[in-house]
Coordinates of C-alpha atoms and ligand atoms in Angstrom, one line a residue:
X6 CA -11.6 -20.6 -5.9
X7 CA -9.4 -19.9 -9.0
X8 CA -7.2 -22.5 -10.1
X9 CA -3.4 -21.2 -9.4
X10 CA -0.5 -23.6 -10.9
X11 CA 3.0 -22.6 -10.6
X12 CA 6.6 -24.1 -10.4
X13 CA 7.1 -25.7 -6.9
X14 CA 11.0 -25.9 -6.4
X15 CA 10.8 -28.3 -3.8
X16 CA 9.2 -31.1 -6.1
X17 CA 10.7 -29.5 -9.4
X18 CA 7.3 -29.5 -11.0
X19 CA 4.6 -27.2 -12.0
X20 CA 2.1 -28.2 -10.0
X21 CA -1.9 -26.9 -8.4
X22 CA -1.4 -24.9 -5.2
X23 CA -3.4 -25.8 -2.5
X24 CA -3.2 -23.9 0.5
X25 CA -3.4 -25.6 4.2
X26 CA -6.4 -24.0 5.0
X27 CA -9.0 -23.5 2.6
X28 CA -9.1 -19.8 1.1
X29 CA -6.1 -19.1 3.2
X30 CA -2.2 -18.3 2.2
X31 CA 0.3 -18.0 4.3
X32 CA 3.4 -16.4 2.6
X33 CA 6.7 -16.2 3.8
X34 CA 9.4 -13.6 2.0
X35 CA 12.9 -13.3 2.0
X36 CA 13.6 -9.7 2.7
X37 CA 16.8 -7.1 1.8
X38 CA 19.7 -6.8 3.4
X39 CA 19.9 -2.8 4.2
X40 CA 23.5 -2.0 4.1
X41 CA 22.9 -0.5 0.8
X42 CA 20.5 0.5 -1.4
X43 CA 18.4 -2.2 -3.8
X44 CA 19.8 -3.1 -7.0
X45 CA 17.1 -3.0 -10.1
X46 CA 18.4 -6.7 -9.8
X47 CA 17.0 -7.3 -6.1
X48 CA 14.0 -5.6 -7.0
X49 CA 13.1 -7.6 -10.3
X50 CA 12.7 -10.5 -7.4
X51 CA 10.3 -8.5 -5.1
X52 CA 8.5 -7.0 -8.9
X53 CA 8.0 -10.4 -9.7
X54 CA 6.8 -11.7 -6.1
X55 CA 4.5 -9.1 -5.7
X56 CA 2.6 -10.9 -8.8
X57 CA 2.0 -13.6 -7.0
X58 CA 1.3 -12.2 -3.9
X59 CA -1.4 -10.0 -5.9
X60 CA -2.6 -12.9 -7.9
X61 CA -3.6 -15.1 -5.0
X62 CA -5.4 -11.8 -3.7
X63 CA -7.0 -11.1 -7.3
X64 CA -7.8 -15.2 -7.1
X65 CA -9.9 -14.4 -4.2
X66 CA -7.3 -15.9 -1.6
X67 CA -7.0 -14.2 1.9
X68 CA -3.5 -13.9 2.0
X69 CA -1.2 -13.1 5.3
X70 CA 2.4 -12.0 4.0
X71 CA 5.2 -11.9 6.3
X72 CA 8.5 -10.5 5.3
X73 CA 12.3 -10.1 7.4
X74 CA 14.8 -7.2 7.1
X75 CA 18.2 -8.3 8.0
X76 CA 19.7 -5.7 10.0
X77 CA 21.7 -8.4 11.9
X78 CA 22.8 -11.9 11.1
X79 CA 23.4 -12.1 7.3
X80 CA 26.9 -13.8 8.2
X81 CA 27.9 -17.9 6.8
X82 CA 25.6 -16.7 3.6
X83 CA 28.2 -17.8 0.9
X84 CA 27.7 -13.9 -0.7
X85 CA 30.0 -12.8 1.9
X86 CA 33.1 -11.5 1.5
X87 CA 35.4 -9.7 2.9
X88 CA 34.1 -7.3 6.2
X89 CA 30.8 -7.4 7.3
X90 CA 28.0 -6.0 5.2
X91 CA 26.2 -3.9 7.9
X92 CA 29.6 -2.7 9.9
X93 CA 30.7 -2.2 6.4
X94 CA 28.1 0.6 5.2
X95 CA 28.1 1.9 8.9
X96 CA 31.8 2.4 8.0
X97 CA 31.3 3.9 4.6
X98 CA 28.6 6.3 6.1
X99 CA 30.3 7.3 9.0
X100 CA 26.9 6.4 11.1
X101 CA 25.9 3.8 13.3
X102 CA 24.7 0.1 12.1
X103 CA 21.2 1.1 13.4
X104 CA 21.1 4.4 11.5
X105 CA 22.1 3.0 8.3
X106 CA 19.6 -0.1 9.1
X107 CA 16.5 2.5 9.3
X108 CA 18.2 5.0 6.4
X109 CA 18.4 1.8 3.7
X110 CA 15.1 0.1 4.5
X111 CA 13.1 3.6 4.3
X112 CA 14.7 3.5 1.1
X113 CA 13.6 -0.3 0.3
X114 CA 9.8 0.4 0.9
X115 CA 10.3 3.7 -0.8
X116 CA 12.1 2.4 -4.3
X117 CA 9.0 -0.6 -3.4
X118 CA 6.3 2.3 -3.2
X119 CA 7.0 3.5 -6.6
X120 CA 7.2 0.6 -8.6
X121 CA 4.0 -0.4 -7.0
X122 CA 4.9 -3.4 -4.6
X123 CA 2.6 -4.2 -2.2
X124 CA 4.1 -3.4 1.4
X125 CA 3.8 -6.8 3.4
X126 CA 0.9 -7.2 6.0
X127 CA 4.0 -7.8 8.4
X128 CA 7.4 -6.3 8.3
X129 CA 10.0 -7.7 10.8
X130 CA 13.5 -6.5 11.7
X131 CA 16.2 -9.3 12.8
X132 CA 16.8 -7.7 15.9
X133 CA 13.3 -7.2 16.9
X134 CA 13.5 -11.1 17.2
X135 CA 16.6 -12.3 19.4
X136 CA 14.6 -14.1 22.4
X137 CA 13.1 -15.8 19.4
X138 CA 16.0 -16.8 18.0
X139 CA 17.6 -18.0 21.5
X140 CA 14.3 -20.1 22.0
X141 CA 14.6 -21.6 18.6
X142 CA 18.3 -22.4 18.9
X143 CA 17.8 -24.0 22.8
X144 CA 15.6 -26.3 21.3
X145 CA 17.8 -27.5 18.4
X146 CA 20.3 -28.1 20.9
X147 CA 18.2 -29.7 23.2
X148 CA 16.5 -32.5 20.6
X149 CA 20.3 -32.8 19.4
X150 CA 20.3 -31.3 16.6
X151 CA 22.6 -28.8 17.0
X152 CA 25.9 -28.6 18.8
X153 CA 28.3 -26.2 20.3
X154 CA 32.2 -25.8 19.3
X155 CA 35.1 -23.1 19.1
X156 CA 32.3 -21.4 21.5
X157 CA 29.7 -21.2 18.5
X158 CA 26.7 -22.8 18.0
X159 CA 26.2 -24.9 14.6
X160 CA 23.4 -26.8 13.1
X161 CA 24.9 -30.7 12.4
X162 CA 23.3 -31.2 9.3
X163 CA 24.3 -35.3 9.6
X164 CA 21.1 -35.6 11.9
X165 CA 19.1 -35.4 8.7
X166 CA 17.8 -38.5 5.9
X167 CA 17.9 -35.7 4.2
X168 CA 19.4 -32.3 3.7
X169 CA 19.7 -31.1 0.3
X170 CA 16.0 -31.3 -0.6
X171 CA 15.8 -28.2 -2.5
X172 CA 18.8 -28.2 -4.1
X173 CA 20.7 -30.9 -6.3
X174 CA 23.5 -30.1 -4.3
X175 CA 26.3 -32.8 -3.0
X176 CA 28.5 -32.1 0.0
X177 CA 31.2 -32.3 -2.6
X178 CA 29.9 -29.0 -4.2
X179 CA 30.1 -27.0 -1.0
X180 CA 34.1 -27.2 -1.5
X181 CA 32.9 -24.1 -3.5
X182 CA 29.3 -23.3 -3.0
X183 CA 30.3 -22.3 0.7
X184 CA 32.2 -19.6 1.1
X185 CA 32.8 -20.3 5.3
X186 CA 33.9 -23.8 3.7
X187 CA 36.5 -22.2 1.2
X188 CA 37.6 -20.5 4.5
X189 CA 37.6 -23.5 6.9
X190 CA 35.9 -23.7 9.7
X191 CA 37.4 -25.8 11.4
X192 CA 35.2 -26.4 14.6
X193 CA 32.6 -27.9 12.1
X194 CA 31.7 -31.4 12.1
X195 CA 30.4 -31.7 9.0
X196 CA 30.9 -29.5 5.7
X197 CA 27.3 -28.6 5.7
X198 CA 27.2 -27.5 8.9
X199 CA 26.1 -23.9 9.7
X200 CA 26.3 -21.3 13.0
X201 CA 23.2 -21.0 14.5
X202 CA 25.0 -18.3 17.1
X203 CA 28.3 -17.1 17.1
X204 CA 30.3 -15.6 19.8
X205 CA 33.4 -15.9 18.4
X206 CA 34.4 -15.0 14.5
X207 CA 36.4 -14.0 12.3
X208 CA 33.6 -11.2 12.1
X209 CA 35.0 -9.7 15.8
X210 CA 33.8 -5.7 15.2
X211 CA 30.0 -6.9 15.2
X212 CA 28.2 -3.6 16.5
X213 CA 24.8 -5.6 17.5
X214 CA 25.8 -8.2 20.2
X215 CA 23.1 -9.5 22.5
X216 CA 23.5 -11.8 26.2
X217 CA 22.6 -15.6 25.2
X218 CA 23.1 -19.1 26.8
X219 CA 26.0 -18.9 24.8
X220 CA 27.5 -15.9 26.0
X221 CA 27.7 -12.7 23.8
X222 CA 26.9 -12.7 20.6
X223 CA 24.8 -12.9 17.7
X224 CA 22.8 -14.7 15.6
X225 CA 23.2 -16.7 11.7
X226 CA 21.5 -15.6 9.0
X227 CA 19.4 -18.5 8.5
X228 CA 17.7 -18.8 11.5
X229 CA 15.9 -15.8 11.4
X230 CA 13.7 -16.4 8.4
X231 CA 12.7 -19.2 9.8
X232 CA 12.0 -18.2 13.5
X233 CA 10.3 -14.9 11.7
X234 CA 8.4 -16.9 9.3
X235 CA 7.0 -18.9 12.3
X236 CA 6.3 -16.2 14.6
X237 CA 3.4 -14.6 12.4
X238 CA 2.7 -17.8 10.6
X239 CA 2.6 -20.7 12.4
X240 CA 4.3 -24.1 12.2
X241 CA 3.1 -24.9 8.7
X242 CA 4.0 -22.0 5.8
X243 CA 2.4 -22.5 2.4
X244 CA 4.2 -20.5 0.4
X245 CA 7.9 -19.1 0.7
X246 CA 9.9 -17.0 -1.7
X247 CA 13.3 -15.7 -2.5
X248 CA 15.7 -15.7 -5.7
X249 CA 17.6 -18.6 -6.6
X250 CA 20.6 -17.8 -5.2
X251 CA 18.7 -18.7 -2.1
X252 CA 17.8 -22.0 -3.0
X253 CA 21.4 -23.0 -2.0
X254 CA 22.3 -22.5 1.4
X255 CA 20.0 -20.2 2.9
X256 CA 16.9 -22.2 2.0
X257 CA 18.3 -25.2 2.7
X258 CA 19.7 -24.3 6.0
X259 CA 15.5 -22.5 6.6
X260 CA 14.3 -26.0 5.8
X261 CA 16.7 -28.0 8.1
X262 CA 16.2 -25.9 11.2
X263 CA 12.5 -25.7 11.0
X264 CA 11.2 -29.1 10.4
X265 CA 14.4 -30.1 12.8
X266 CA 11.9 -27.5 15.3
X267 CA 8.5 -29.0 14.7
X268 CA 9.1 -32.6 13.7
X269 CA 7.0 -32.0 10.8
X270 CA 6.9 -30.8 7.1
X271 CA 7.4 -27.0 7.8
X272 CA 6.5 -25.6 3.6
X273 CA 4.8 -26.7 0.7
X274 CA 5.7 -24.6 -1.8
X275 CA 9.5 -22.5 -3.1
X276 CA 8.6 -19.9 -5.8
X277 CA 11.9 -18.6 -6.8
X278 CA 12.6 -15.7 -9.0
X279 CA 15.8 -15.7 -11.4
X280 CA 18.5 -12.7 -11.7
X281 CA 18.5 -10.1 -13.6
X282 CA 21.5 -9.8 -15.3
X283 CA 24.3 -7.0 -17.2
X284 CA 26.1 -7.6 -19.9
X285 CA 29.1 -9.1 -17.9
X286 CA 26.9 -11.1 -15.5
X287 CA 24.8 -11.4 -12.5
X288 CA 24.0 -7.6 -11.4
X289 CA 25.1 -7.2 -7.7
X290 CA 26.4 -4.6 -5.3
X291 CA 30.0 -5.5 -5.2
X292 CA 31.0 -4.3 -9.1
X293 CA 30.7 -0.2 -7.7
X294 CA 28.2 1.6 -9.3
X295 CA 25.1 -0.3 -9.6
X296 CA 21.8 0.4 -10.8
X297 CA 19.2 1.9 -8.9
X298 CA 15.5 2.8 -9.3
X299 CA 16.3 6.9 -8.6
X300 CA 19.3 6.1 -11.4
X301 CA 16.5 5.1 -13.8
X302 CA 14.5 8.2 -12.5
X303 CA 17.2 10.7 -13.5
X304 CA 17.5 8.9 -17.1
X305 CA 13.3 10.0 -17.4
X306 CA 12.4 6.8 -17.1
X307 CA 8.9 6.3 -14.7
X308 CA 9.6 3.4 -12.5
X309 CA 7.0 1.8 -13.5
X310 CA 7.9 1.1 -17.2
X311 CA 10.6 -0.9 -15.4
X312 CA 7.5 -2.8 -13.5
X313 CA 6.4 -3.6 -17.1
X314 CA 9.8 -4.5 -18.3
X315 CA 10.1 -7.2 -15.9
X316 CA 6.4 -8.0 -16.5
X317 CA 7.1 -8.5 -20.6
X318 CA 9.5 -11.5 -19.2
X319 CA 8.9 -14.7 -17.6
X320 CA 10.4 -14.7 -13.9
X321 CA 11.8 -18.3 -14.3
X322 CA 13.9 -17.0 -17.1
X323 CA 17.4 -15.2 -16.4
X324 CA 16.2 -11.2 -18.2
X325 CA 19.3 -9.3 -19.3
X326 CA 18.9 -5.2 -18.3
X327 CA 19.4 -2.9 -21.4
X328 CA 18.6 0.6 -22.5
X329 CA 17.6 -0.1 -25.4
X330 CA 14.8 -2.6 -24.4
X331 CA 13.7 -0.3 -21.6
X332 CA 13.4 2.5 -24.5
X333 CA 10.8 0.2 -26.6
X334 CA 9.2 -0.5 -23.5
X335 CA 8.8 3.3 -22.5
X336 CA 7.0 4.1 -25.8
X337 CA 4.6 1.0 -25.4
X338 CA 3.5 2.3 -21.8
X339 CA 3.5 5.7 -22.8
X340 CA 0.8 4.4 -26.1
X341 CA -0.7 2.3 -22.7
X342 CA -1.5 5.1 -21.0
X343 CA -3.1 7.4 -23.8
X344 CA -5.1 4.2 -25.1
X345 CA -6.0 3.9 -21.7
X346 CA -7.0 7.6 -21.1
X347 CA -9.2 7.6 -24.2
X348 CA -10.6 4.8 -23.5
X349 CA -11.9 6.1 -20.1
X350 CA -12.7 9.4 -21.0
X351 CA -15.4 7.9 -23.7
X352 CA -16.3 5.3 -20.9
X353 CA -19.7 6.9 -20.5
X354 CA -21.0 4.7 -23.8
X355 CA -22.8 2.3 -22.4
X356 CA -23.5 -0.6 -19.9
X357 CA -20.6 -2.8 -19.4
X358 CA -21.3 -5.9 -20.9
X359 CA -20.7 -8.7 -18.5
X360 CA -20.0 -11.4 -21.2
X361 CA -17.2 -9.6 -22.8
X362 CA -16.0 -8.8 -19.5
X363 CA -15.8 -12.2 -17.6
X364 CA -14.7 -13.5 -20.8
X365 CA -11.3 -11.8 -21.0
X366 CA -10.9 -12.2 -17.0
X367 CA -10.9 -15.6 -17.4
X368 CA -8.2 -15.2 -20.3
X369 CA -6.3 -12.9 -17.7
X370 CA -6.4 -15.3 -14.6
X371 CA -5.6 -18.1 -16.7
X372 CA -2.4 -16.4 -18.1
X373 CA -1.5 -15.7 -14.5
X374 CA -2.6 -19.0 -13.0
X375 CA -0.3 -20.4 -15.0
X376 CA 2.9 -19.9 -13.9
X377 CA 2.5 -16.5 -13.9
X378 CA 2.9 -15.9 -17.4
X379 CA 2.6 -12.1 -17.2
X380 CA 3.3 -11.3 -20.8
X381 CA 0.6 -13.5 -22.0
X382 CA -1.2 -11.3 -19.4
X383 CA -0.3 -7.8 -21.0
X384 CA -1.1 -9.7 -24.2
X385 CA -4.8 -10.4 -22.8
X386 CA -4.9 -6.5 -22.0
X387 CA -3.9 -5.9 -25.5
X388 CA -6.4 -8.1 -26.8
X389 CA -9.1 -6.5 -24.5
X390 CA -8.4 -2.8 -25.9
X391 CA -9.4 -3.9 -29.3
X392 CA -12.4 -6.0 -28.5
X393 CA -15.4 -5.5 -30.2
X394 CA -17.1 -3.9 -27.2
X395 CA -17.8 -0.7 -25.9
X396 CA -15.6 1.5 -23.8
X397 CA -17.2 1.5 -20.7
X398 CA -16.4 -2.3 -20.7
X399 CA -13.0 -1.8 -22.0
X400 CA -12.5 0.8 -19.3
X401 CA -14.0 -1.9 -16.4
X402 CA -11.6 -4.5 -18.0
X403 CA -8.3 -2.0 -17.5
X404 CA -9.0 -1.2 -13.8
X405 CA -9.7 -5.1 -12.6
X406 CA -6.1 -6.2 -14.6
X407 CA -4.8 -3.4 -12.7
X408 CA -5.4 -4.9 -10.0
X409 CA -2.3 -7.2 -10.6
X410 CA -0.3 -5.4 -13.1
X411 CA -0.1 -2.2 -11.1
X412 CA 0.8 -0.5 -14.2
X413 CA -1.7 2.8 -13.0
X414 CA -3.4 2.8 -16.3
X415 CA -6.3 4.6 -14.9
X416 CA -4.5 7.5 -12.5
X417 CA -1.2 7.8 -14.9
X418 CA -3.8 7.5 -17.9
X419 CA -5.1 11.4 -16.6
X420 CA -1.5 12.8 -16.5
X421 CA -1.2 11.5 -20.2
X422 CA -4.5 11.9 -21.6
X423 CA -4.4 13.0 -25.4
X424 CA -3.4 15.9 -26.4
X425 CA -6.6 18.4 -25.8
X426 CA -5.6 20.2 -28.9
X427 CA -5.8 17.0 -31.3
X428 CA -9.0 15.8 -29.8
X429 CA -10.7 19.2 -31.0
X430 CA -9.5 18.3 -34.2
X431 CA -10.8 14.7 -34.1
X432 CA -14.3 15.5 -33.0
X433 CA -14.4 18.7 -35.3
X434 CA -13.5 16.6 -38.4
X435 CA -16.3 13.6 -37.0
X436 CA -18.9 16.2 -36.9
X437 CA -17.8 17.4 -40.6
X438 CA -18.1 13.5 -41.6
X439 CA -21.8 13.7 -40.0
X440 CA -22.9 16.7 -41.6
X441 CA -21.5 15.2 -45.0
X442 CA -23.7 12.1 -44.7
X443 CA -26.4 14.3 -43.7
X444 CA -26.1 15.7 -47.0
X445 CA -25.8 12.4 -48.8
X446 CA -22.0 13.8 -49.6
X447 CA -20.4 10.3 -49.2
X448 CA -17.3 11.2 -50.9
X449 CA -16.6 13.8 -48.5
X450 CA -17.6 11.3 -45.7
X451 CA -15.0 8.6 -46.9
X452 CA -12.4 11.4 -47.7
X453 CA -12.5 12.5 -43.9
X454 CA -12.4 8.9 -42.5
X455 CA -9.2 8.4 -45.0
X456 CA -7.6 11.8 -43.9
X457 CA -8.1 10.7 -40.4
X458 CA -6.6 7.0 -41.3
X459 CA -3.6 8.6 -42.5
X460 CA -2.6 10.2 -39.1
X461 CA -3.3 6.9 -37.7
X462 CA -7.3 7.6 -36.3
X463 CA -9.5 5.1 -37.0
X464 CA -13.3 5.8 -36.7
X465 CA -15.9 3.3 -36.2
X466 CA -20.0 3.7 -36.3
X467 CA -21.8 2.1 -33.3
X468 CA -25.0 2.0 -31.8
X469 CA -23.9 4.6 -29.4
X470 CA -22.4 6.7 -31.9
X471 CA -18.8 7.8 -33.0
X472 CA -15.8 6.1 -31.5
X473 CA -12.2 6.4 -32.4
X474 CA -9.1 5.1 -31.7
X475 CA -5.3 6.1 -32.3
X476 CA -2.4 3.7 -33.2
Ligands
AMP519 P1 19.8 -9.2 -0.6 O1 19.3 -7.8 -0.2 O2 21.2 -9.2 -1.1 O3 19.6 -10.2 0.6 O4 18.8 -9.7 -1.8 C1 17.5 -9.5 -1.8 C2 16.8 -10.4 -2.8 O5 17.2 -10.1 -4.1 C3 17.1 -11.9 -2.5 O6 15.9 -12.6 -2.6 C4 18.1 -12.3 -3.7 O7 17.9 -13.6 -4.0 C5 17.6 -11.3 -4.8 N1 18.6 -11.0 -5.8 C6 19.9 -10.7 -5.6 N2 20.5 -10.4 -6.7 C7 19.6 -10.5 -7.7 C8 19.6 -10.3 -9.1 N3 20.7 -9.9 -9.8 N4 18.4 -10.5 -9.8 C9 17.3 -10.9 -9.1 N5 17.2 -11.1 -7.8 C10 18.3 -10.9 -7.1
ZN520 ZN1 15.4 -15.7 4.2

């Protein structure tokens, strides 16, 4: 198995996964809340885990990845404010919390289709999982680690050595990392403390309520990532991923109730992506009119050269959004794609050769297995295309990166294949150039090769014959 190294936020290191079972991943994802649509922001996150999800696949890892939709229970997340998200948009939309549930995650997997991100092997709503939830809960209680007041139930995060293991957080910080702190809460024991079912809130117009021990009500965010997580992967996870701002709480919180569950060490490894950002900040939903992958459709832009413009960046680095980078980045997948059509419609030139070809795999998976360093990746591509090799190798080399890039290069490469007209010309003029040397007429040979340098053609001899290339 390929070597894979990557940032492990739990031990703040860069450090050689290994999975709990040989050959096997388990990989646990954060999913969107669907009062609204994504944010270019949100799905820099899912662009960026898709790589690794794809890169323990191209590794040769059997991978199982689970992933929740929140349709219920985002509430004590310190991103609230104000109403609630979900009765919010219901609000806005004049439809029920269901309706706008089903209308905003068609739309997730759809924005998710086009920019080539891998649908999970498992998707699970919130409320699919309330008995789950309930079980989980009951047993927190039980092993007293969780306790019940102003007729909610919190986690009493005092019954752990210790709590903020992700974070470097203190409980002095969650004065203001905590928004339900900022409001007081007063039935809480301890600062850190967070509802594990509520029945009673400040949050009274909740659409979704459900019968529990408790009485009527709902559940916290937190638990169901981990009672999700669990319920298709087991007790141990290897992997599980979000963007920072879920390192502090809702990671935290994920980690506390679950080894609190099991007794044990529930995950091994936190890959977390950072935010894209505007000009004036973090890009979120709140600041009106926010950017959206059918925004960036109706600029002309294909999704996908925003797939390569979060590719060009490493994701442990804050990326600031701008025109004017997507632009440049437009015209170098654009010059991708006819490089990449050329190169496969003169594919027929030979046997791939296997050296060249495992050679610059290796290059690729090592960019990738480290950290995920995606533009050294695209670099490696780049490389590739220039190699001293034939095209049928070339061609073979595109397709297996593509694998993980998911840039199309091969089916966009059709829609964008050279111009038919300048082709003719190319070929017509190469055919001139080998009558010439037929004829000994070297100066007209060179003159041709320069006239074809000058529009930026270059023209090489090989074994197989003719091939060119375009800058
Ligand atoms: P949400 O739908 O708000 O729960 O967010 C979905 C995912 O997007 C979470 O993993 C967040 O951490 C992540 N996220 C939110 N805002 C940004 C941003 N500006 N850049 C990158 N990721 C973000
Ligand atoms: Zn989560």
């Amino acid at each position: 198995m390929t070597q894979i190294k990557f940032y492990n936020t739990l031990t703040k290191k860069v450090e050689e996964f290994v999975p709990n079972v040989e050959g096997k991943v388990s990989l646990y994802t954060c999913g969107p809340t669907v009062y609204h649509f994504a944010h270019i922001g949100n799905l820099r996150c899912y662009i960026m885990e898709d790589i690794l999800d794809r890169t323990l696949r191209y590794a040769g890892y059997d991978v199982k990845r689970v992933m929740n939709i929140t349709d219920v229970g985002h509430l004590t997340s310190d991103a609230d404010s104000g109403d609630d998200k979900m009765v919010e948009g219901a609000k806005r939309e004049h439809k029920t919390v269901m309706e706008i549930a089903k209308f905003y995650t068609d739309a997730f997997f759809s924005d998710c289709n086009k920019l080539n991100i891998r649908r999970p092997d498992v998707v699970e709503p919130a409320t699919n999982c309330i008995p789950e939830f309930i079980h989980m809960i009951e047993v927190l209680l039980e092993k007293g680690y969780a306790y019940i007041a102003g007729e909610n139930v919190y986690f009493d995060t005092s019954k752990l050595d210790k709590y903020y293991t992700l974070s470097n957080q203190s409980d002095d910080d969650l004065m203001i990392a905590v928004r339900d702190d900022v409001d007081e809460d007063t039935n809480k024991k301890n600062k850190a403390d967070f509802v594990l079912w509520f029945t009673k809130s400040k949050f009274e117009d909740q659409a979704l309520k459900w019968d529990s021990p408790w009485g009527i009500g709902y559940p916290g965010w937190h638990i169901e990532c981990s009672c999700i997580s669990m319920k298709h992967l087991g007790e141990k996870l290897d992997i599980h991923c979000g963007g920072i701002d879920n390192i502090f709480p809702h990671h935290t919180n994920e980690i506390a109730q679950s080894e609190s569950y099991t007794g044990s060490k529930w995950c091994n490894y936190w890959f977390h992506v950072h935010h894209l950002n505007e000009k004036g900040g973090k890009m979120s939903k709140s600041k009106g009119e926010f950017l959206t992958v059918s925004l960036l459709e109706s600029k002309g832009y294909n999704p996908l050269v925003y797939r390569m413009f979060c590719l060009q960046s490493h994701y442990r680095k804050p990326l600031e959004f701008s025109y004017e980078v997507m632009d440049n980045i437009k015209a170098a997948y654009e010059k991708l794609l006819k490089t990449s059509a050329r190169i496969k419609s003169q594919s027929d030139d030979g046997k791939i050769d296997i050296t060249v070809f495992n050679t610059y795999k290796a290059k690729f998976l090592d960019a990738l297995g480290n950290d995920f360093n995606t533009s050294m990746a695209i670099t490696v591509l780049y490389d590739a295309l220039k190699a001293d090799t034939n095209n049928a190798t070339k061609y073979a080399l595109i397709k297996d990166f593509d694998q993980v890039l998911c840039l199309d290069l091969d089916k966009e490469a059709e829609a964008a294949s050279v111009d038919a007209e300048l082709e003719a010309y190319i070929n017509e003029r190469i055919n001139a150039r080998a009558e010439a040397k037929k004829n000994k007429d070297f100066a007209t040979a060179d003159a041709i090769r320069a006239e074809l340098l000058d529009k930026g053609i270059t023209i090489k001899d090989t074994r197989e014959g003719v091939v060119w290339t375009i800058d």
